[in-house]
Amino acid sequence: MQDNWVSDTYKNSYTELVASWKKIKQDSEKTGITDVFALAQILKISAWHKTLETFGPIPYKHVGEPALVIPFDSEKDAFNLIFTELTDVIAELTPKALQGATIVADYDAVYAGDARKWVKYANSLMLRLAMRISYADETIAKKYALQALNHEFGVMTSKSDEAQMSNGAGMSFRNNIEWLSNQYDECRMGSSMFSYLLGYKDPRLSQYFQASASVYAEEAFDGEKYQAVPPGNASQQNAIYTSFSKPNILATTPTYWLRASEVYFLRAEAALRWGADFGDAESLYTQGVAASFDENGINSSVETYLASGATPVAHNLKALYYTYSAPAPTTATTAFTGSTEEKLEKIIIQKWIALYPNGQEAWSEWRRTGYPKLNPVQTNRGQGVTKEGGIRRMVYPVSFYQSADNRANYEQALLFLGGVDKDKPTTQLWWDCRKKIY
């Protein structure tokens, strides 16, 4: 929890967006042209929900108002505001979508102004966030999940619907994970992903990771060798990981915000939980796997993959300075069988695999559901966290309480978290309530 890292996280996903969003809002109010502001609202929510799910309470309702200190909103209030705003922007954009219209097409690097795709993305985002709060407020979650699914344009169903950044609006975007993996030698395959992909003989393995030249690498089902970094390794000599399996990500690889595969798994969970109004859980689960295969250019049989009976494998590592061993994290197969809880685990496992490399969303879903089960941390150097419970949130940046005015605001945020002593990485957020961890 180094403050410069924490501060950058808050700044990158929250603070830096405020000025542009506020300017578009003011222009919209002056001109009466509201469709561009509708897009700005979607982009704001896309970023701010990550901040909300990383830190907890954030200033939301009063942002943009002329005040030196903007008050925080509780997580519940912020989510309710998000659902209201998404409802409003979808209503704003739907007539444009029905007309087949475009909005600022020359400046839209995501969808080239396609109003229909923006509406589908907004509905899909609503579904994601509805399921996020499903254990905290089931009534509201079910309401907005149904609203998203029953809209005339519905949610993402194919690869062509996905929201991503690569080339568009005359710009080219470099994938930041490609840069990261070339700057930091420990940015390599993790051992939990190793256990699941190798165990399931998952054809996405070579799409996600490069083969390893490490003398300690293990041969996989595809004839290539792979090696992974265990969680919580205390070695400071990161150069030992250089030859381990790098992410198979190029500078030109798109950065994905939300994809159809994720949406199918969200729908599968909703159907498993709430019944036929949301569809058939098994069919949606299968479609989620098929969508992920398609998104990654894989032609392998989905039916064979789901019927394999394979389970994740143990991870045993010998490296230059240390060893690490972990049993298989679960005995779950890929087949959609078992109890309701076992089916939930399988939905989230496949969702977690399909999300790669969207670590933010994977972390949020792991906290929300407890799945997938992960390899244990080798050496715990966390601030009060346990190996089993992990990190539930980031602490607020130090700047939040350095002045008297900010301090009072900060302390109000902590009351929303449950008390003045709750600015800890062990504090569970409002929606992270399925199981009491700490």
Coordinates of C-alpha atoms in Angstrom, one line a residue:
M1 CA 0.0 0.0 0.0
Q2 CA 2.7 2.5 -1.0
D3 CA 1.0 5.9 -1.1
N4 CA 2.4 6.9 -4.5
W5 CA 0.9 3.8 -6.1
V6 CA -2.4 4.3 -4.2
S7 CA -2.6 7.9 -5.2
D8 CA -1.9 7.1 -8.9
T9 CA -4.6 4.5 -8.9
Y10 CA -7.1 7.0 -7.5
K11 CA -5.9 9.7 -9.9
N12 CA -5.9 7.6 -13.0
S13 CA -9.4 6.1 -12.5
Y14 CA -11.1 9.1 -10.9
T15 CA -9.5 12.6 -10.6
E16 CA -8.1 12.9 -14.1
L17 CA -11.6 12.4 -15.6
V18 CA -13.3 15.2 -13.7
A19 CA -12.2 18.2 -15.7
S20 CA -13.1 16.8 -19.1
W21 CA -16.4 15.4 -17.8
K22 CA -17.3 18.8 -16.2
K23 CA -16.5 20.7 -19.4
I24 CA -18.7 18.4 -21.5
K25 CA -21.5 18.8 -18.9
Q26 CA -21.2 22.6 -19.0
D27 CA -21.2 22.6 -22.8
S28 CA -24.3 20.4 -22.9
E29 CA -26.1 22.7 -20.6
K30 CA -25.3 25.7 -22.7
T31 CA -26.1 24.2 -26.1
G32 CA -28.9 21.8 -25.2
I33 CA -27.0 19.1 -27.2
T34 CA -27.2 16.1 -24.7
D35 CA -26.1 13.1 -26.7
V36 CA -22.4 13.8 -26.3
F37 CA -22.8 14.3 -22.5
A38 CA -24.6 10.9 -22.5
L39 CA -21.4 9.3 -23.8
A40 CA -19.4 11.2 -21.2
Q41 CA -21.7 9.8 -18.5
I42 CA -21.1 6.3 -19.7
L43 CA -17.3 6.9 -19.7
K44 CA -17.4 8.4 -16.2
I45 CA -19.3 5.4 -14.9
S46 CA -16.9 3.0 -16.6
A47 CA -14.0 4.5 -14.8
W48 CA -15.6 5.6 -11.5
H49 CA -17.1 2.2 -10.7
K50 CA -13.6 0.9 -10.6
T51 CA -12.6 3.6 -8.1
L52 CA -15.8 2.8 -6.0
E53 CA -14.9 -0.9 -6.0
T54 CA -11.3 -0.3 -5.1
F55 CA -11.5 2.3 -2.3
G56 CA -15.2 2.3 -1.2
P57 CA -17.1 5.6 -0.7
I58 CA -16.1 8.4 -3.2
P59 CA -17.4 11.9 -4.0
Y60 CA -20.1 11.3 -6.6
K61 CA -23.4 13.2 -6.5
H62 CA -21.9 16.7 -5.9
V63 CA -18.8 16.4 -8.2
G64 CA -18.6 19.4 -10.5
E65 CA -20.3 21.8 -8.1
P66 CA -18.4 25.0 -7.0
A67 CA -17.1 23.9 -3.6
L68 CA -13.6 23.5 -2.2
V69 CA -14.4 20.1 -0.6
I70 CA -16.9 17.7 -2.3
P71 CA -18.6 15.4 0.2
F72 CA -18.3 11.6 -0.1
D73 CA -21.3 9.4 -0.9
S74 CA -21.9 6.0 0.6
E75 CA -21.3 3.1 -1.7
K76 CA -25.0 2.2 -1.8
D77 CA -25.9 5.8 -2.7
A78 CA -23.2 5.9 -5.4
F79 CA -24.5 2.7 -7.0
N80 CA -28.1 4.0 -7.0
L81 CA -26.9 7.2 -8.7
I82 CA -25.0 5.1 -11.3
F83 CA -28.2 3.0 -12.1
T84 CA -30.2 6.2 -12.4
E85 CA -27.7 7.8 -14.7
L86 CA -27.4 4.7 -16.9
T87 CA -31.1 4.6 -17.2
D88 CA -31.2 8.2 -18.3
V89 CA -28.4 7.9 -20.8
I90 CA -29.9 4.8 -22.3
A91 CA -33.2 6.6 -22.7
E92 CA -31.3 9.5 -24.3
L93 CA -29.4 7.4 -26.8
T94 CA -32.1 4.8 -27.7
P95 CA -33.9 7.1 -30.3
K96 CA -30.5 7.7 -31.9
A97 CA -29.9 4.0 -32.0
L98 CA -33.3 3.3 -33.5
Q99 CA -32.4 5.8 -36.3
G100 CA -29.1 4.1 -36.9
A101 CA -27.4 7.5 -36.1
T102 CA -23.9 8.2 -35.1
I103 CA -22.6 10.6 -32.4
V104 CA -19.2 12.4 -32.8
A105 CA -18.0 9.5 -35.0
D106 CA -14.7 11.2 -35.9
Y107 CA -13.8 11.5 -32.3
D108 CA -15.0 8.1 -31.0
A109 CA -12.1 5.6 -30.7
V110 CA -14.3 2.9 -29.3
Y111 CA -17.4 2.6 -31.5
A112 CA -16.9 5.2 -34.2
G113 CA -20.1 6.9 -33.0
D114 CA -22.4 3.9 -33.4
A115 CA -25.3 4.7 -31.0
R116 CA -26.6 1.1 -31.0
K117 CA -23.3 -0.2 -29.8
W118 CA -23.1 2.5 -27.1
V119 CA -26.6 1.5 -25.9
K120 CA -25.6 -2.2 -25.8
Y121 CA -22.5 -1.3 -23.9
A122 CA -24.4 0.8 -21.4
N123 CA -26.9 -2.1 -20.8
S124 CA -24.1 -4.5 -20.4
L125 CA -22.4 -2.2 -17.9
M126 CA -25.7 -2.0 -16.0
L127 CA -25.9 -5.8 -15.9
R128 CA -22.3 -6.0 -14.6
L129 CA -23.0 -3.5 -11.8
A130 CA -26.3 -5.0 -10.9
M131 CA -24.7 -8.4 -10.3
R132 CA -21.9 -6.7 -8.4
I133 CA -24.4 -5.6 -5.7
S134 CA -26.5 -8.8 -5.9
Y135 CA -25.5 -9.9 -2.4
A136 CA -25.9 -6.5 -0.8
D137 CA -29.2 -5.4 -2.3
E138 CA -30.8 -8.3 -4.3
T139 CA -34.0 -6.3 -5.0
I140 CA -32.2 -3.5 -6.8
A141 CA -29.8 -5.9 -8.5
K142 CA -32.6 -7.9 -9.9
K143 CA -34.5 -4.8 -11.0
Y144 CA -31.7 -3.4 -13.1
A145 CA -30.4 -6.7 -14.4
L146 CA -33.9 -7.3 -15.9
Q147 CA -34.1 -3.7 -17.2
A148 CA -30.8 -4.2 -19.0
L149 CA -31.8 -7.5 -20.5
N150 CA -35.3 -6.5 -21.5
H151 CA -34.2 -3.3 -23.3
E152 CA -35.0 -3.4 -27.1
F153 CA -31.3 -3.5 -27.9
G154 CA -30.3 -5.6 -25.0
V155 CA -26.8 -6.5 -24.1
M156 CA -23.6 -7.6 -25.9
T157 CA -24.0 -11.0 -27.6
S158 CA -21.1 -11.1 -30.1
K159 CA -17.4 -10.2 -30.5
S160 CA -18.5 -7.2 -32.6
D161 CA -20.2 -5.7 -29.6
E162 CA -17.1 -5.5 -27.3
A163 CA -15.8 -2.2 -26.0
Q164 CA -12.1 -1.9 -26.5
M165 CA -9.3 0.5 -27.3
S166 CA -6.7 -0.1 -30.1
N167 CA -7.1 2.0 -33.2
G168 CA -9.7 4.6 -33.8
A169 CA -10.5 8.3 -34.3
G170 CA -7.1 8.7 -36.0
M171 CA -5.2 7.4 -32.9
S172 CA -3.4 4.2 -32.0
F173 CA -3.2 3.1 -28.4
R174 CA -0.4 1.0 -26.9
N175 CA -1.4 -1.9 -24.7
N176 CA 0.0 -1.0 -21.2
I177 CA 0.4 -4.6 -20.1
E178 CA 2.8 -5.1 -23.1
W179 CA 4.9 -2.2 -21.7
L180 CA 4.6 -3.5 -18.2
S181 CA 5.8 -7.0 -18.9
N182 CA 8.8 -5.6 -20.7
Q183 CA 9.7 -3.3 -17.8
Y184 CA 9.1 -5.6 -14.9
D185 CA 10.4 -9.1 -15.0
E186 CA 7.9 -10.5 -12.5
C187 CA 4.9 -9.5 -14.8
R188 CA 4.5 -13.1 -15.9
M189 CA 1.9 -15.9 -15.7
G190 CA 0.6 -16.5 -12.2
S191 CA 0.5 -19.9 -10.6
S192 CA -3.3 -20.0 -10.2
M193 CA -3.8 -19.4 -13.9
F194 CA -1.2 -22.1 -14.5
S195 CA -3.2 -24.6 -12.4
Y196 CA -6.5 -23.9 -14.2
L197 CA -5.3 -23.7 -17.8
L198 CA -3.0 -26.6 -17.7
G199 CA -5.4 -28.8 -15.7
Y200 CA -8.3 -28.1 -18.1
K201 CA -6.1 -28.5 -21.1
D202 CA -7.5 -25.1 -22.0
P203 CA -6.8 -24.0 -25.6
R204 CA -6.6 -20.4 -24.5
L205 CA -3.3 -21.2 -22.8
S206 CA -1.1 -20.3 -25.8
Q207 CA -3.3 -17.3 -26.7
Y208 CA -2.8 -15.9 -23.2
F209 CA 0.9 -16.7 -22.5
Q210 CA 4.1 -17.3 -24.3
A211 CA 6.1 -20.5 -23.8
S212 CA 8.9 -20.4 -21.2
A213 CA 12.6 -20.9 -21.7
S214 CA 13.1 -21.6 -18.0
V215 CA 14.9 -24.8 -17.2
Y216 CA 12.2 -25.3 -14.5
A217 CA 9.3 -24.9 -17.0
E218 CA 6.7 -27.7 -17.2
E219 CA 5.5 -29.2 -20.4
A220 CA 1.8 -28.7 -21.1
F221 CA -0.7 -30.6 -23.2
D222 CA 0.1 -28.5 -26.3
G223 CA 3.8 -29.6 -26.3
E224 CA 5.1 -26.2 -25.1
K225 CA 6.7 -25.5 -21.7
Y226 CA 5.3 -22.9 -19.3
Q227 CA 6.4 -21.5 -16.0
A228 CA 4.5 -19.3 -13.5
V229 CA 5.3 -17.0 -10.6
P230 CA 3.7 -18.0 -7.3
P231 CA 1.7 -15.4 -5.3
G232 CA 3.5 -13.7 -2.4
N233 CA 7.0 -14.6 -3.4
A234 CA 9.3 -12.6 -1.1
S235 CA 12.4 -12.7 -3.4
Q236 CA 13.5 -9.2 -4.5
Q237 CA 15.5 -10.6 -7.4
N238 CA 12.9 -10.2 -10.0
A239 CA 15.4 -11.0 -12.8
I240 CA 14.9 -14.7 -12.0
Y241 CA 11.5 -14.5 -13.7
T242 CA 12.7 -13.1 -17.0
S243 CA 12.4 -16.5 -18.8
F244 CA 9.0 -17.4 -17.2
S245 CA 5.9 -17.2 -19.3
K246 CA 5.1 -13.7 -20.4
P247 CA 1.7 -12.4 -21.3
N248 CA 1.1 -13.0 -25.0
I249 CA 0.3 -9.4 -25.5
L250 CA 1.7 -7.1 -28.1
A251 CA 1.7 -3.3 -28.2
T252 CA -1.1 -3.4 -30.7
T253 CA -3.3 -5.9 -28.7
P254 CA -6.6 -4.1 -27.8
T255 CA -7.3 -3.1 -24.2
Y256 CA -10.8 -4.6 -23.5
W257 CA -13.3 -2.8 -21.3
L258 CA -16.1 -5.3 -21.5
R259 CA -16.7 -8.3 -23.8
A260 CA -19.6 -10.6 -24.7
S261 CA -18.2 -13.6 -22.9
E262 CA -18.4 -11.7 -19.6
V263 CA -22.0 -10.7 -20.3
Y264 CA -23.0 -14.4 -21.0
F265 CA -21.5 -15.4 -17.6
L266 CA -23.3 -12.5 -15.9
R267 CA -26.5 -13.8 -17.4
A268 CA -25.7 -17.4 -16.5
E269 CA -25.3 -16.4 -12.8
A270 CA -28.5 -14.4 -12.9
A271 CA -30.4 -17.3 -14.4
L272 CA -28.9 -19.7 -11.9
R273 CA -30.0 -17.4 -9.1
W274 CA -33.3 -16.0 -10.2
G275 CA -34.7 -18.5 -12.7
A276 CA -36.3 -18.6 -16.1
D277 CA -36.9 -14.9 -16.4
F278 CA -33.2 -14.6 -17.0
G279 CA -32.8 -17.6 -19.4
D280 CA -31.3 -21.0 -19.0
A281 CA -28.1 -21.0 -16.9
E282 CA -26.4 -24.0 -18.6
S283 CA -27.0 -22.7 -22.1
L284 CA -25.7 -19.2 -21.1
Y285 CA -22.7 -20.8 -19.5
T286 CA -21.9 -22.8 -22.6
Q287 CA -22.4 -19.6 -24.7
G288 CA -20.0 -17.8 -22.5
V289 CA -17.2 -20.3 -23.1
A290 CA -18.0 -20.4 -26.8
A291 CA -17.8 -16.5 -26.9
S292 CA -14.5 -16.5 -25.1
F293 CA -13.1 -19.1 -27.6
D294 CA -14.4 -16.9 -30.5
E295 CA -12.9 -13.8 -28.9
N296 CA -9.5 -15.5 -28.8
G297 CA -9.6 -17.0 -32.3
I298 CA -10.0 -20.6 -31.1
N299 CA -11.7 -23.2 -33.2
S300 CA -11.6 -26.1 -30.7
S301 CA -14.8 -27.8 -29.8
V302 CA -16.5 -26.2 -26.8
E303 CA -18.5 -29.4 -26.2
T304 CA -15.3 -31.5 -25.9
Y305 CA -13.8 -29.0 -23.5
L306 CA -16.9 -29.0 -21.3
A307 CA -17.1 -32.8 -21.3
S308 CA -13.5 -33.5 -20.6
G309 CA -13.8 -34.2 -16.9
A310 CA -10.4 -32.5 -16.4
T311 CA -9.6 -30.6 -13.1
P312 CA -7.0 -28.0 -12.2
V313 CA -3.5 -29.3 -11.3
A314 CA -1.2 -28.8 -8.4
H315 CA 1.7 -26.3 -8.9
N316 CA 5.2 -27.3 -7.9
L317 CA 8.0 -24.9 -8.6
K318 CA 11.7 -25.1 -8.3
A319 CA 13.6 -21.9 -9.2
L320 CA 17.0 -20.5 -8.6
Y321 CA 16.3 -19.0 -5.2
Y322 CA 13.2 -20.7 -3.9
T323 CA 10.6 -23.5 -4.2
Y324 CA 6.8 -23.3 -4.0
S325 CA 4.2 -26.0 -3.9
A326 CA 0.4 -25.7 -3.9
P327 CA -2.2 -28.4 -4.3
A328 CA -4.9 -28.1 -7.0
P329 CA -7.1 -25.1 -6.0
T330 CA -10.3 -27.0 -6.6
T331 CA -11.7 -30.3 -8.0
A332 CA -14.3 -28.5 -10.1
T333 CA -14.6 -29.7 -13.7
T334 CA -15.8 -27.7 -16.7
A335 CA -19.1 -29.6 -16.9
F336 CA -22.2 -27.6 -15.7
T337 CA -23.1 -30.2 -13.1
G338 CA -23.5 -30.4 -9.3
S339 CA -25.2 -28.3 -6.7
T340 CA -26.2 -24.6 -7.2
E341 CA -23.0 -23.6 -5.4
E342 CA -20.8 -25.9 -7.5
K343 CA -22.4 -24.4 -10.7
L344 CA -21.7 -20.9 -9.4
E345 CA -18.1 -21.8 -8.9
K346 CA -17.9 -23.1 -12.4
I347 CA -19.5 -19.9 -13.9
I348 CA -17.0 -17.7 -12.0
I349 CA -14.0 -19.9 -12.9
Q350 CA -14.8 -19.6 -16.6
K351 CA -15.6 -16.0 -16.3
W352 CA -12.3 -15.4 -14.5
I353 CA -10.5 -17.2 -17.4
A354 CA -12.4 -15.3 -20.0
L355 CA -11.7 -11.9 -18.3
Y356 CA -7.9 -12.3 -18.7
P357 CA -6.1 -9.9 -18.5
N358 CA -8.8 -7.6 -16.9
G359 CA -7.3 -7.9 -13.4
Q360 CA -9.6 -5.2 -11.8
E361 CA -12.8 -7.1 -12.7
A362 CA -11.3 -10.4 -11.7
W363 CA -10.3 -9.0 -8.3
S364 CA -13.8 -7.6 -7.8
E365 CA -15.6 -10.8 -8.7
W366 CA -13.2 -12.9 -6.5
R367 CA -14.1 -10.6 -3.5
R368 CA -17.8 -10.7 -4.3
T369 CA -18.2 -14.5 -4.8
G370 CA -15.1 -16.2 -3.2
Y371 CA -14.3 -17.8 -6.6
P372 CA -12.2 -18.9 -8.2
K373 CA -10.2 -20.6 -5.4
L374 CA -6.6 -19.5 -5.8
N375 CA -3.2 -20.8 -4.9
P376 CA -2.2 -19.7 -1.4
V377 CA 0.2 -16.8 -0.9
Q378 CA 3.7 -18.0 0.0
T379 CA 4.9 -15.1 2.1
N380 CA 2.5 -12.7 3.6
R381 CA 3.8 -9.1 3.8
G382 CA 0.4 -7.4 3.8
Q383 CA -0.7 -4.8 6.3
G384 CA -2.9 -6.9 8.6
V385 CA -4.3 -9.1 5.8
T386 CA -4.3 -12.8 6.0
K387 CA -3.3 -15.3 3.3
E388 CA -6.9 -16.6 3.2
G389 CA -8.7 -13.3 3.2
G390 CA -6.4 -11.3 1.0
I391 CA -6.7 -7.6 0.2
R392 CA -10.3 -6.4 0.2
R393 CA -9.7 -2.7 -0.8
M394 CA -7.1 -0.1 -1.2
V395 CA -6.5 2.5 1.6
Y396 CA -7.2 6.2 0.8
P397 CA -4.3 8.4 -0.3
V398 CA -2.6 10.3 2.4
S399 CA -3.6 13.6 0.8
F400 CA -7.2 12.9 1.8
Y401 CA -6.6 13.9 5.4
Q402 CA -3.6 16.3 5.3
S403 CA -5.8 19.5 5.7
A404 CA -8.4 20.2 8.3
D405 CA -11.2 20.5 5.7
N406 CA -10.2 17.3 3.9
R407 CA -9.8 15.5 7.2
A408 CA -13.4 16.1 8.2
N409 CA -14.5 14.8 4.8
Y410 CA -12.3 11.8 5.0
E411 CA -13.7 10.9 8.5
Q412 CA -17.2 11.0 7.0
A413 CA -16.1 8.5 4.4
L414 CA -14.8 6.2 7.1
L415 CA -18.1 6.3 8.8
F416 CA -19.7 5.0 5.6
L417 CA -17.1 2.2 5.8
G418 CA -18.1 1.4 9.3
G419 CA -15.9 3.5 11.6
V420 CA -13.0 5.8 11.9
D421 CA -10.6 2.8 12.1
K422 CA -11.8 1.2 8.9
D423 CA -9.3 2.7 6.4
K424 CA -7.6 -0.7 6.1
P425 CA -7.0 -3.2 3.3
T426 CA -9.0 -5.7 5.4
T427 CA -12.2 -3.7 5.4
Q428 CA -14.9 -5.3 3.3
L429 CA -16.8 -3.0 1.0
W430 CA -20.6 -2.8 1.0
W431 CA -21.1 -5.2 -1.8
D432 CA -18.4 -7.6 -0.6
C433 CA -20.7 -9.1 2.0
R434 CA -21.3 -12.7 0.9
K435 CA -19.0 -14.0 3.6
K436 CA -17.5 -12.2 6.6
I437 CA -13.7 -12.6 6.1
Y438 CA -12.3 -10.2 8.8

